[in-house]
Coordinates of C-alpha atoms in Angstrom, one line a residue:
M176 CA -4.6 -24.4 21.3
K177 CA -5.0 -26.4 24.5
F178 CA -7.9 -28.5 22.8
R179 CA -5.5 -29.6 20.4
L180 CA -2.6 -30.7 23.0
L181 CA -5.1 -33.0 24.7
S182 CA -6.4 -34.6 21.2
L183 CA -3.0 -35.4 21.0
I184 CA -2.6 -37.2 24.0
C185 CA -6.0 -38.7 24.3
I186 CA -6.9 -41.7 22.0
S187 CA -10.1 -40.4 19.9
F188 CA -11.8 -43.8 20.5
A189 CA -13.7 -43.0 23.7
F190 CA -11.6 -45.4 25.6
G191 CA -10.5 -42.5 27.8
C192 CA -7.1 -41.0 27.8
T193 CA -3.9 -43.6 27.7
K194 CA -0.3 -42.6 28.4
N195 CA 2.1 -43.1 25.8
V196 CA 4.0 -46.8 26.3
S197 CA 6.8 -48.0 24.6
P198 CA 6.6 -50.7 22.0
D199 CA 8.2 -53.4 24.5
E200 CA 5.9 -52.2 27.1
Y201 CA 2.7 -52.9 25.0
N202 CA 3.6 -56.0 23.0
A203 CA 4.5 -57.6 26.4
K204 CA 0.8 -56.8 27.7
A205 CA -0.7 -57.8 24.3
A206 CA 1.5 -61.1 24.2
D207 CA -0.3 -62.2 27.6
P208 CA -2.0 -65.4 26.1
T209 CA -4.7 -64.9 28.8
I210 CA -6.8 -63.0 26.2
F211 CA -6.5 -65.5 23.4
H212 CA -7.2 -68.3 25.6
E213 CA -10.5 -66.4 26.1
T214 CA -11.2 -65.6 23.1
A215 CA -10.9 -69.3 21.8
T216 CA -13.1 -70.1 24.2
H217 CA -15.7 -67.8 23.2
L218 CA -15.6 -69.3 19.5
T219 CA -16.3 -72.7 21.5
D220 CA -19.4 -70.9 23.2
V221 CA -20.7 -69.5 19.6
I222 CA -20.2 -73.3 18.3
I223 CA -22.3 -74.7 21.0
H224 CA -24.9 -72.2 20.6
D225 CA -25.3 -72.3 16.8
I226 CA -25.5 -76.3 17.1
F227 CA -22.5 -77.2 14.4
K228 CA -22.0 -80.6 14.1
P229 CA -18.7 -82.2 15.2
P230 CA -16.8 -82.3 11.7
V231 CA -17.9 -78.9 10.7
A232 CA -16.9 -77.8 14.5
S233 CA -13.5 -78.8 13.4
R234 CA -13.4 -76.9 10.0
I235 CA -14.4 -73.7 11.8
Y236 CA -11.5 -74.2 14.5
S237 CA -9.0 -75.1 12.0
Y238 CA -9.6 -71.9 9.8
S239 CA -9.9 -69.7 12.9
F240 CA -6.5 -70.7 14.5
L241 CA -4.7 -71.2 11.3
A242 CA -5.5 -67.3 10.5
A243 CA -4.8 -66.4 14.4
Y244 CA -1.5 -68.5 13.8
E245 CA -0.1 -67.0 10.3
A246 CA -0.9 -63.3 11.6
L247 CA 1.3 -63.8 14.7
V248 CA 4.3 -65.6 13.1
P249 CA 5.9 -62.3 11.9
G250 CA 6.3 -61.4 15.3
Y251 CA 8.3 -64.7 15.8
P252 CA 11.2 -65.1 13.7
E253 CA 11.8 -68.6 14.8
Y254 CA 8.7 -69.4 13.5
Q255 CA 7.5 -70.1 10.1
S256 CA 4.4 -70.1 7.9
L257 CA 2.3 -72.8 7.0
G258 CA 1.9 -71.4 3.7
G259 CA 3.3 -74.1 1.1
Q260 CA 3.1 -77.0 3.6
L261 CA -0.3 -77.5 3.8
V262 CA -2.6 -78.5 0.7
K263 CA -3.0 -75.9 -1.5
F264 CA -2.6 -73.1 1.1
M265 CA -0.1 -70.5 -0.2
P266 CA 1.7 -68.1 2.2
P267 CA -0.6 -64.8 3.4
P268 CA 0.6 -61.3 2.8
K269 CA 3.5 -60.2 4.6
P270 CA 3.4 -57.1 6.7
D271 CA 5.6 -53.9 5.9
S272 CA 9.0 -54.4 7.8
S273 CA 9.7 -50.7 7.9
L274 CA 6.6 -50.4 10.0
A275 CA 5.5 -51.1 13.8
Y276 CA 3.2 -54.3 14.6
C277 CA 1.5 -55.4 17.5
Y278 CA 1.3 -59.0 16.3
P279 CA -0.7 -60.5 18.9
L280 CA -3.7 -57.9 18.5
A281 CA -3.2 -58.9 14.6
S282 CA -3.5 -62.5 15.4
V283 CA -6.5 -62.2 17.7
K284 CA -8.3 -59.9 15.0
A285 CA -7.8 -62.5 12.4
F286 CA -9.0 -65.2 14.6
A287 CA -12.1 -63.1 15.3
T288 CA -12.9 -62.4 12.0
V289 CA -12.6 -65.5 10.7
G290 CA -14.6 -67.1 13.7
R291 CA -17.5 -64.8 13.0
T292 CA -17.6 -65.2 9.5
L293 CA -17.7 -69.2 9.8
T294 CA -20.3 -69.0 12.6
F295 CA -23.9 -67.7 12.6
S296 CA -24.7 -65.6 15.5
G297 CA -22.8 -62.7 14.8
N298 CA -24.5 -60.9 17.9
M299 CA -22.4 -63.2 20.1
W300 CA -19.5 -61.8 18.6
D301 CA -20.6 -57.8 18.6
D302 CA -20.2 -57.2 22.4
Y303 CA -17.3 -59.5 22.7
E304 CA -15.1 -58.0 20.2
K305 CA -15.9 -54.4 21.7
D306 CA -14.8 -55.5 25.2
L307 CA -12.0 -57.4 23.3
F308 CA -10.3 -54.6 21.3
E309 CA -11.0 -52.3 24.1
K310 CA -8.6 -54.4 26.3
Y311 CA -5.7 -53.8 23.6
H312 CA -6.7 -50.1 23.5
K313 CA -5.9 -49.7 27.2
M314 CA -2.6 -51.2 26.9
G315 CA -1.3 -47.9 25.3
I316 CA -0.7 -49.3 21.7
P317 CA -0.4 -46.2 19.7
D318 CA -3.5 -45.4 17.2
D319 CA -1.4 -45.8 13.9
V320 CA 0.0 -49.2 15.2
F321 CA -3.4 -50.3 16.3
E322 CA -5.2 -49.7 13.3
R323 CA -2.2 -51.0 11.0
S324 CA -2.1 -54.5 13.3
T325 CA -6.0 -54.8 12.9
A326 CA -6.0 -54.3 9.2
Y327 CA -3.2 -56.6 8.7
G328 CA -5.0 -59.5 10.7
D329 CA -8.0 -58.6 8.3
S330 CA -5.8 -59.2 5.6
V331 CA -4.5 -62.5 6.9
A332 CA -8.2 -63.2 7.6
K333 CA -9.4 -62.6 4.1
H334 CA -6.8 -65.0 3.0
V335 CA -7.7 -67.9 4.8
L336 CA -11.3 -67.4 4.2
A337 CA -10.6 -67.3 0.3
Y338 CA -8.5 -70.4 0.8
S339 CA -12.0 -72.1 3.0
A340 CA -14.2 -70.9 0.3
K341 CA -12.6 -73.5 -2.0
D342 CA -12.6 -76.4 0.3
H343 CA -15.6 -77.8 -1.6
Y344 CA -17.6 -77.5 1.9
K345 CA -20.7 -75.4 0.3
E346 CA -21.0 -77.7 -2.7
I347 CA -22.1 -80.5 -0.2
R348 CA -24.5 -78.7 2.1
G349 CA -27.9 -80.4 2.0
Y350 CA -26.9 -83.5 0.5
R351 CA -28.7 -86.5 2.0
Y352 CA -27.4 -89.9 2.5
T353 CA -30.2 -92.8 0.9
V354 CA -30.5 -95.8 3.5
T355 CA -30.1 -98.9 1.7
N356 CA -31.4 -101.3 4.3
A357 CA -28.9 -103.9 3.5
P358 CA -28.2 -106.2 5.8
G359 CA -25.2 -105.0 8.4
T360 CA -25.6 -101.6 7.4
W361 CA -26.2 -98.6 9.1
V362 CA -30.0 -97.2 9.7
P363 CA -31.1 -94.1 11.8
T364 CA -31.3 -94.9 15.4
P365 CA -33.5 -93.8 18.2
P366 CA -35.0 -91.8 19.8
A367 CA -34.5 -89.0 16.8
Y368 CA -34.2 -91.3 13.9
A369 CA -31.9 -88.5 12.3
D370 CA -30.5 -88.6 9.2
A371 CA -26.9 -89.4 8.4
C372 CA -24.5 -86.7 9.5
E373 CA -22.3 -85.3 6.7
P374 CA -22.1 -88.4 4.4
M375 CA -20.0 -86.2 1.8
W376 CA -17.4 -84.8 4.6
N377 CA -14.9 -87.0 3.0
T378 CA -14.8 -84.5 -0.1
V379 CA -14.1 -81.7 1.8
R380 CA -10.3 -80.5 1.1
T381 CA -7.9 -81.7 3.9
F382 CA -5.0 -79.9 5.5
A383 CA -2.3 -82.4 5.7
L384 CA -3.5 -85.9 4.2
D385 CA -2.8 -86.1 0.7
S386 CA -5.8 -87.8 0.5
V387 CA -8.6 -89.2 3.0
T388 CA -7.5 -92.6 2.1
Q389 CA -4.1 -92.2 2.9
F390 CA -4.6 -94.5 6.0
R391 CA -6.9 -97.0 5.3
C392 CA -8.4 -99.0 8.4
P393 CA -8.4 -103.0 8.0
P394 CA -12.1 -104.5 7.1
P395 CA -14.2 -104.6 10.0
A396 CA -15.5 -108.0 11.4
K397 CA -17.8 -109.4 8.9
Y398 CA -21.7 -108.9 9.5
D399 CA -22.5 -112.6 10.7
L400 CA -25.4 -113.1 13.4
D401 CA -24.0 -116.9 14.0
K402 CA -23.4 -117.1 17.5
K403 CA -19.6 -118.1 17.3
S404 CA -18.8 -115.3 14.7
K405 CA -16.5 -112.6 15.6
F406 CA -18.7 -110.1 14.6
M407 CA -21.3 -111.6 17.3
E408 CA -18.8 -111.8 20.1
L409 CA -18.2 -107.9 19.4
A410 CA -21.9 -107.2 19.5
M411 CA -22.4 -109.5 22.6
E412 CA -19.5 -107.6 24.6
V413 CA -21.3 -104.1 24.0
Y414 CA -24.6 -105.9 25.2
N415 CA -22.9 -107.0 28.2
T416 CA -20.9 -104.7 29.1
G417 CA -23.9 -102.1 28.8
K418 CA -26.0 -104.2 31.3
T419 CA -23.2 -104.3 34.0
L420 CA -21.7 -100.8 33.8
T421 CA -19.9 -100.1 36.6
D422 CA -20.3 -96.4 38.1
E423 CA -16.6 -95.7 36.9
Q424 CA -17.6 -96.9 33.5
K425 CA -20.4 -94.6 33.4
A426 CA -18.6 -91.9 34.5
T427 CA -16.2 -91.9 31.9
A428 CA -18.6 -92.6 29.1
Y429 CA -20.8 -89.4 30.0
F430 CA -17.3 -87.3 30.6
W431 CA -16.3 -88.0 27.1
D432 CA -20.0 -87.9 25.4
D433 CA -19.5 -84.5 23.7
N434 CA -22.8 -85.0 21.7
A435 CA -23.5 -81.6 20.5
F436 CA -27.2 -82.1 20.4
V437 CA -28.4 -84.6 23.0
T438 CA -32.6 -85.4 22.3
N439 CA -34.2 -86.1 25.5
V440 CA -37.7 -87.9 25.7
V441 CA -40.3 -87.8 28.4
G442 CA -43.2 -89.1 27.7
H443 CA -44.4 -87.7 24.5
A444 CA -42.2 -84.6 24.6
M445 CA -38.9 -84.5 23.0
F446 CA -36.2 -81.7 23.8
A447 CA -32.6 -81.4 23.4
N448 CA -29.6 -80.2 25.1
K449 CA -26.6 -78.3 23.8
K450 CA -22.9 -79.3 24.8
M451 CA -19.4 -79.5 23.7
T452 CA -18.4 -81.1 20.5
P453 CA -15.3 -83.5 20.7
A454 CA -13.0 -81.1 18.8
G455 CA -14.1 -78.3 21.3
H456 CA -13.5 -80.8 24.2
W457 CA -9.7 -81.2 23.1
L458 CA -9.1 -77.5 22.3
A459 CA -10.2 -77.1 26.0
I460 CA -7.5 -79.5 27.3
I461 CA -5.2 -77.6 25.1
R462 CA -6.1 -74.5 26.9
T463 CA -5.7 -76.3 30.3
V464 CA -2.5 -77.7 29.6
T465 CA -0.8 -74.6 27.9
T466 CA -2.0 -72.6 30.8
D467 CA -0.5 -75.2 33.4
K468 CA 2.9 -75.0 31.6
K469 CA 2.8 -71.4 31.4
L470 CA 3.4 -71.4 27.5
D471 CA 3.7 -68.1 25.9
L472 CA 1.4 -66.8 23.3
M473 CA 3.1 -68.3 20.2
R474 CA 3.6 -71.8 21.8
S475 CA -0.1 -71.8 22.8
T476 CA -1.2 -70.6 19.5
E477 CA 0.9 -73.2 17.7
A478 CA -0.5 -76.0 19.9
Y479 CA -4.2 -74.7 19.3
T480 CA -3.8 -74.6 15.8
L481 CA -1.4 -78.0 14.9
G482 CA -4.2 -79.5 17.4
A483 CA -7.4 -78.1 15.2
L484 CA -5.5 -79.4 12.2
S485 CA -5.1 -82.9 13.4
L486 CA -8.8 -83.0 14.5
F487 CA -10.0 -82.2 11.1
D488 CA -7.8 -84.5 9.2
A489 CA -8.8 -87.2 11.7
F490 CA -12.6 -86.5 11.4
S491 CA -12.0 -86.3 7.2
A492 CA -10.4 -89.9 7.3
C493 CA -12.6 -91.4 9.7
W494 CA -16.0 -90.1 7.7
D495 CA -14.4 -91.7 4.6
E496 CA -14.1 -95.1 6.5
K497 CA -17.4 -94.7 8.4
Y498 CA -19.3 -94.1 4.8
R499 CA -17.2 -96.7 3.0
T500 CA -18.0 -99.6 5.1
V501 CA -21.4 -98.1 6.2
R502 CA -21.4 -100.5 9.2
I503 CA -24.5 -101.0 11.7
R504 CA -24.8 -99.7 15.2
P505 CA -24.9 -102.0 18.0
E506 CA -28.3 -100.8 19.0
T507 CA -29.6 -101.7 16.2
V508 CA -28.1 -105.1 15.8
I509 CA -29.3 -106.0 19.5
N510 CA -32.8 -104.5 19.3
N511 CA -33.6 -106.6 16.0
N512 CA -31.8 -109.8 17.0
W513 CA -32.2 -110.6 20.6
D514 CA -33.2 -107.6 23.1
P515 CA -35.7 -105.0 21.8
N516 CA -35.8 -103.2 25.0
W517 CA -32.0 -102.5 25.5
R518 CA -30.7 -98.8 25.3
P519 CA -26.9 -98.1 25.2
F520 CA -26.0 -95.7 28.0
L521 CA -25.4 -92.6 25.6
E522 CA -27.4 -91.6 22.6
T523 CA -26.2 -93.2 19.4
P524 CA -24.8 -90.7 17.2
A525 CA -26.4 -90.3 13.7
F526 CA -23.6 -92.0 11.3
P527 CA -22.5 -95.4 10.7
E528 CA -20.1 -97.2 13.3
Y529 CA -16.9 -97.9 11.9
V530 CA -14.4 -96.4 12.7
S531 CA -15.0 -94.3 16.1
G532 CA -14.9 -90.6 15.2
H533 CA -13.9 -89.3 18.8
S534 CA -11.5 -92.5 19.1
S535 CA -9.9 -91.1 15.8
I536 CA -9.7 -87.4 16.5
S537 CA -8.6 -87.5 20.2
A538 CA -5.9 -89.9 19.1
A539 CA -4.8 -87.5 16.3
C540 CA -4.9 -84.5 18.8
G541 CA -3.3 -86.3 21.9
T542 CA -0.5 -87.4 19.1
V543 CA 0.3 -83.8 17.8
L544 CA 0.3 -82.8 21.5
T545 CA 2.8 -85.5 22.8
H546 CA 5.0 -84.5 20.1
L547 CA 4.7 -80.6 21.1
I548 CA 4.4 -80.6 24.8
G549 CA 5.6 -84.0 25.8
D550 CA 5.0 -87.3 26.7
N551 CA 3.9 -88.1 30.1
V552 CA 2.2 -84.6 30.8
A553 CA -0.1 -84.9 33.5
F554 CA -3.1 -82.5 33.6
T555 CA -6.9 -82.5 35.3
D556 CA -9.6 -82.0 32.3
T557 CA -12.5 -79.6 33.7
T558 CA -13.8 -79.1 30.3
E559 CA -16.8 -81.1 31.1
K560 CA -17.4 -80.0 34.7
K561 CA -20.3 -77.0 33.8
Y562 CA -22.0 -79.5 32.0
G563 CA -22.5 -81.9 35.0
H564 CA -19.9 -84.5 33.7
G565 CA -17.5 -83.9 36.3
I566 CA -13.7 -83.7 36.2
K567 CA -11.0 -86.5 35.2
S568 CA -6.9 -86.7 35.4
F569 CA -4.8 -88.1 33.4
K570 CA -0.8 -88.9 33.1
S571 CA -0.4 -88.1 29.8
F572 CA -2.2 -87.2 26.6
K573 CA -2.2 -90.9 24.9
E574 CA -3.9 -92.1 28.4
A575 CA -6.4 -89.3 27.8
Y576 CA -7.4 -90.4 24.3
W577 CA -7.5 -94.2 25.1
D578 CA -10.0 -93.3 27.8
A579 CA -12.1 -91.4 25.1
S580 CA -11.6 -94.2 22.9
I581 CA -13.1 -97.2 25.5
S582 CA -15.8 -94.6 26.7
R583 CA -17.6 -95.6 23.4
V584 CA -18.0 -99.0 24.3
Y585 CA -19.0 -98.4 27.7
G586 CA -21.5 -96.0 26.2
G587 CA -23.0 -98.7 23.9
I588 CA -22.5 -96.9 20.8
H589 CA -19.4 -98.7 19.5
Y590 CA -17.7 -102.4 19.2
R591 CA -14.4 -102.5 20.3
D592 CA -12.6 -103.1 16.9
G593 CA -14.3 -99.7 15.8
V594 CA -12.7 -97.8 19.0
E595 CA -9.3 -99.6 18.4
Q596 CA -9.0 -99.3 14.6
G597 CA -10.2 -95.6 15.2
T598 CA -7.6 -94.8 17.5
Y599 CA -4.5 -96.3 15.4
L600 CA -6.1 -94.3 12.6
G601 CA -6.0 -91.2 14.7
E602 CA -2.1 -91.7 15.6
K603 CA -1.0 -92.1 12.1
V604 CA -3.1 -88.8 11.1
G605 CA -1.6 -86.9 14.1
E606 CA 1.8 -88.5 13.2
N607 CA 0.9 -86.8 9.4
V608 CA 0.1 -83.5 10.7
W609 CA 3.6 -83.0 13.0
R610 CA 5.7 -84.5 9.9
R611 CA 4.2 -82.2 7.4
A612 CA 3.0 -78.9 9.4
V613 CA 6.5 -77.5 10.6
T614 CA 5.9 -74.7 12.7
K615 CA 9.2 -73.9 14.1
K616 CA 12.3 -73.8 11.6
G617 CA 14.6 -76.4 11.5
R618 CA 12.5 -78.5 14.0
H619 CA 12.8 -81.7 11.9
E620 CA 16.8 -81.0 11.6
I621 CA 16.6 -80.3 15.4
A622 CA 14.5 -83.8 16.1
A623 CA 17.0 -85.6 13.8
N624 CA 20.2 -84.7 15.5

């Protein structure tokens, strides 16, 4: 009899005895955004470890945060599902309104399930998830609520994963781009001379864009090696800037490098460093700002989700432009025509120049964050400190994304029109995500009044 009494008091999961607490108490503990921030950062660590290319990383982030958002929404009546708003995304299963749930737990479960499924290193999730869910057990969540909540998180994750399976991503694995060597077109660049990155990315389904061509960029300056041409003016700017970089310009270029796989050549040896992707950098900024502003779990998850969706759509629109114009990189032009020994400050990425990917995705995410959190929101970005790239402070998201944009000219990997038009494209994509993905009920009506 005593044994049965103890078994009713103690949780059977080997996490020790946990006192009974009220739903208000355990839900308040579970809604602390710190755990979700840590889990979002863990996904970034896995993505860095697995060396996903920037567009692919944005896909992983988008589906993971979408699942987290959808599993959390039922606990916040003023918010609504993105089902029926995003392209071909239907609302996920609803929880049983007659039963109790811990929605923050369901949310992190949905996030971890999708993140684990879309990445390679399951071993990196094993110990992390064990520790993660132990934290929730210790909050005093009743066994039945715990099991029901994680089951609901899994059901949302399965819904989102089924949605992801139909986005045409799998169908383009292994596709290789054929270099034409036509004048003015992209060719692989040193030191790795890598194959073109994701040449069919424009065929992967978008989230808020009706089409990857919804916001077309103007044609780039025509390839023309005449000394008085617009193209040569742009190329010479990159060349001369690269030869006279100030310490501040170098720091800016390096800070926003975000090359997931940097190639290093020492003598006859070649090795690589793993680093943050551009999408991971902006999601880290979201963690910084939402933490600084003490935003609650729902608002933080909303920011991550809309930010991730804008990053993905910006990659889609940008990549369509890249492989439509197939524009040659500055390094190739300079080396082939007047200075074979010139090297850019940053390693040239393995895809066409026009328009700048970093400019596009930074402006898209920064535009969404400006709408969501506010204009002139000052913050200090420490994202790259652990990679030796220092820290930078900004007065607004717009200042940050323009800084990221011009950094590509300093790095010697983009022409000025490539970064400027990429930024304008990103702003349009961000505005479109904000207009189409309405998270808070009545948001547009409130804004109109």
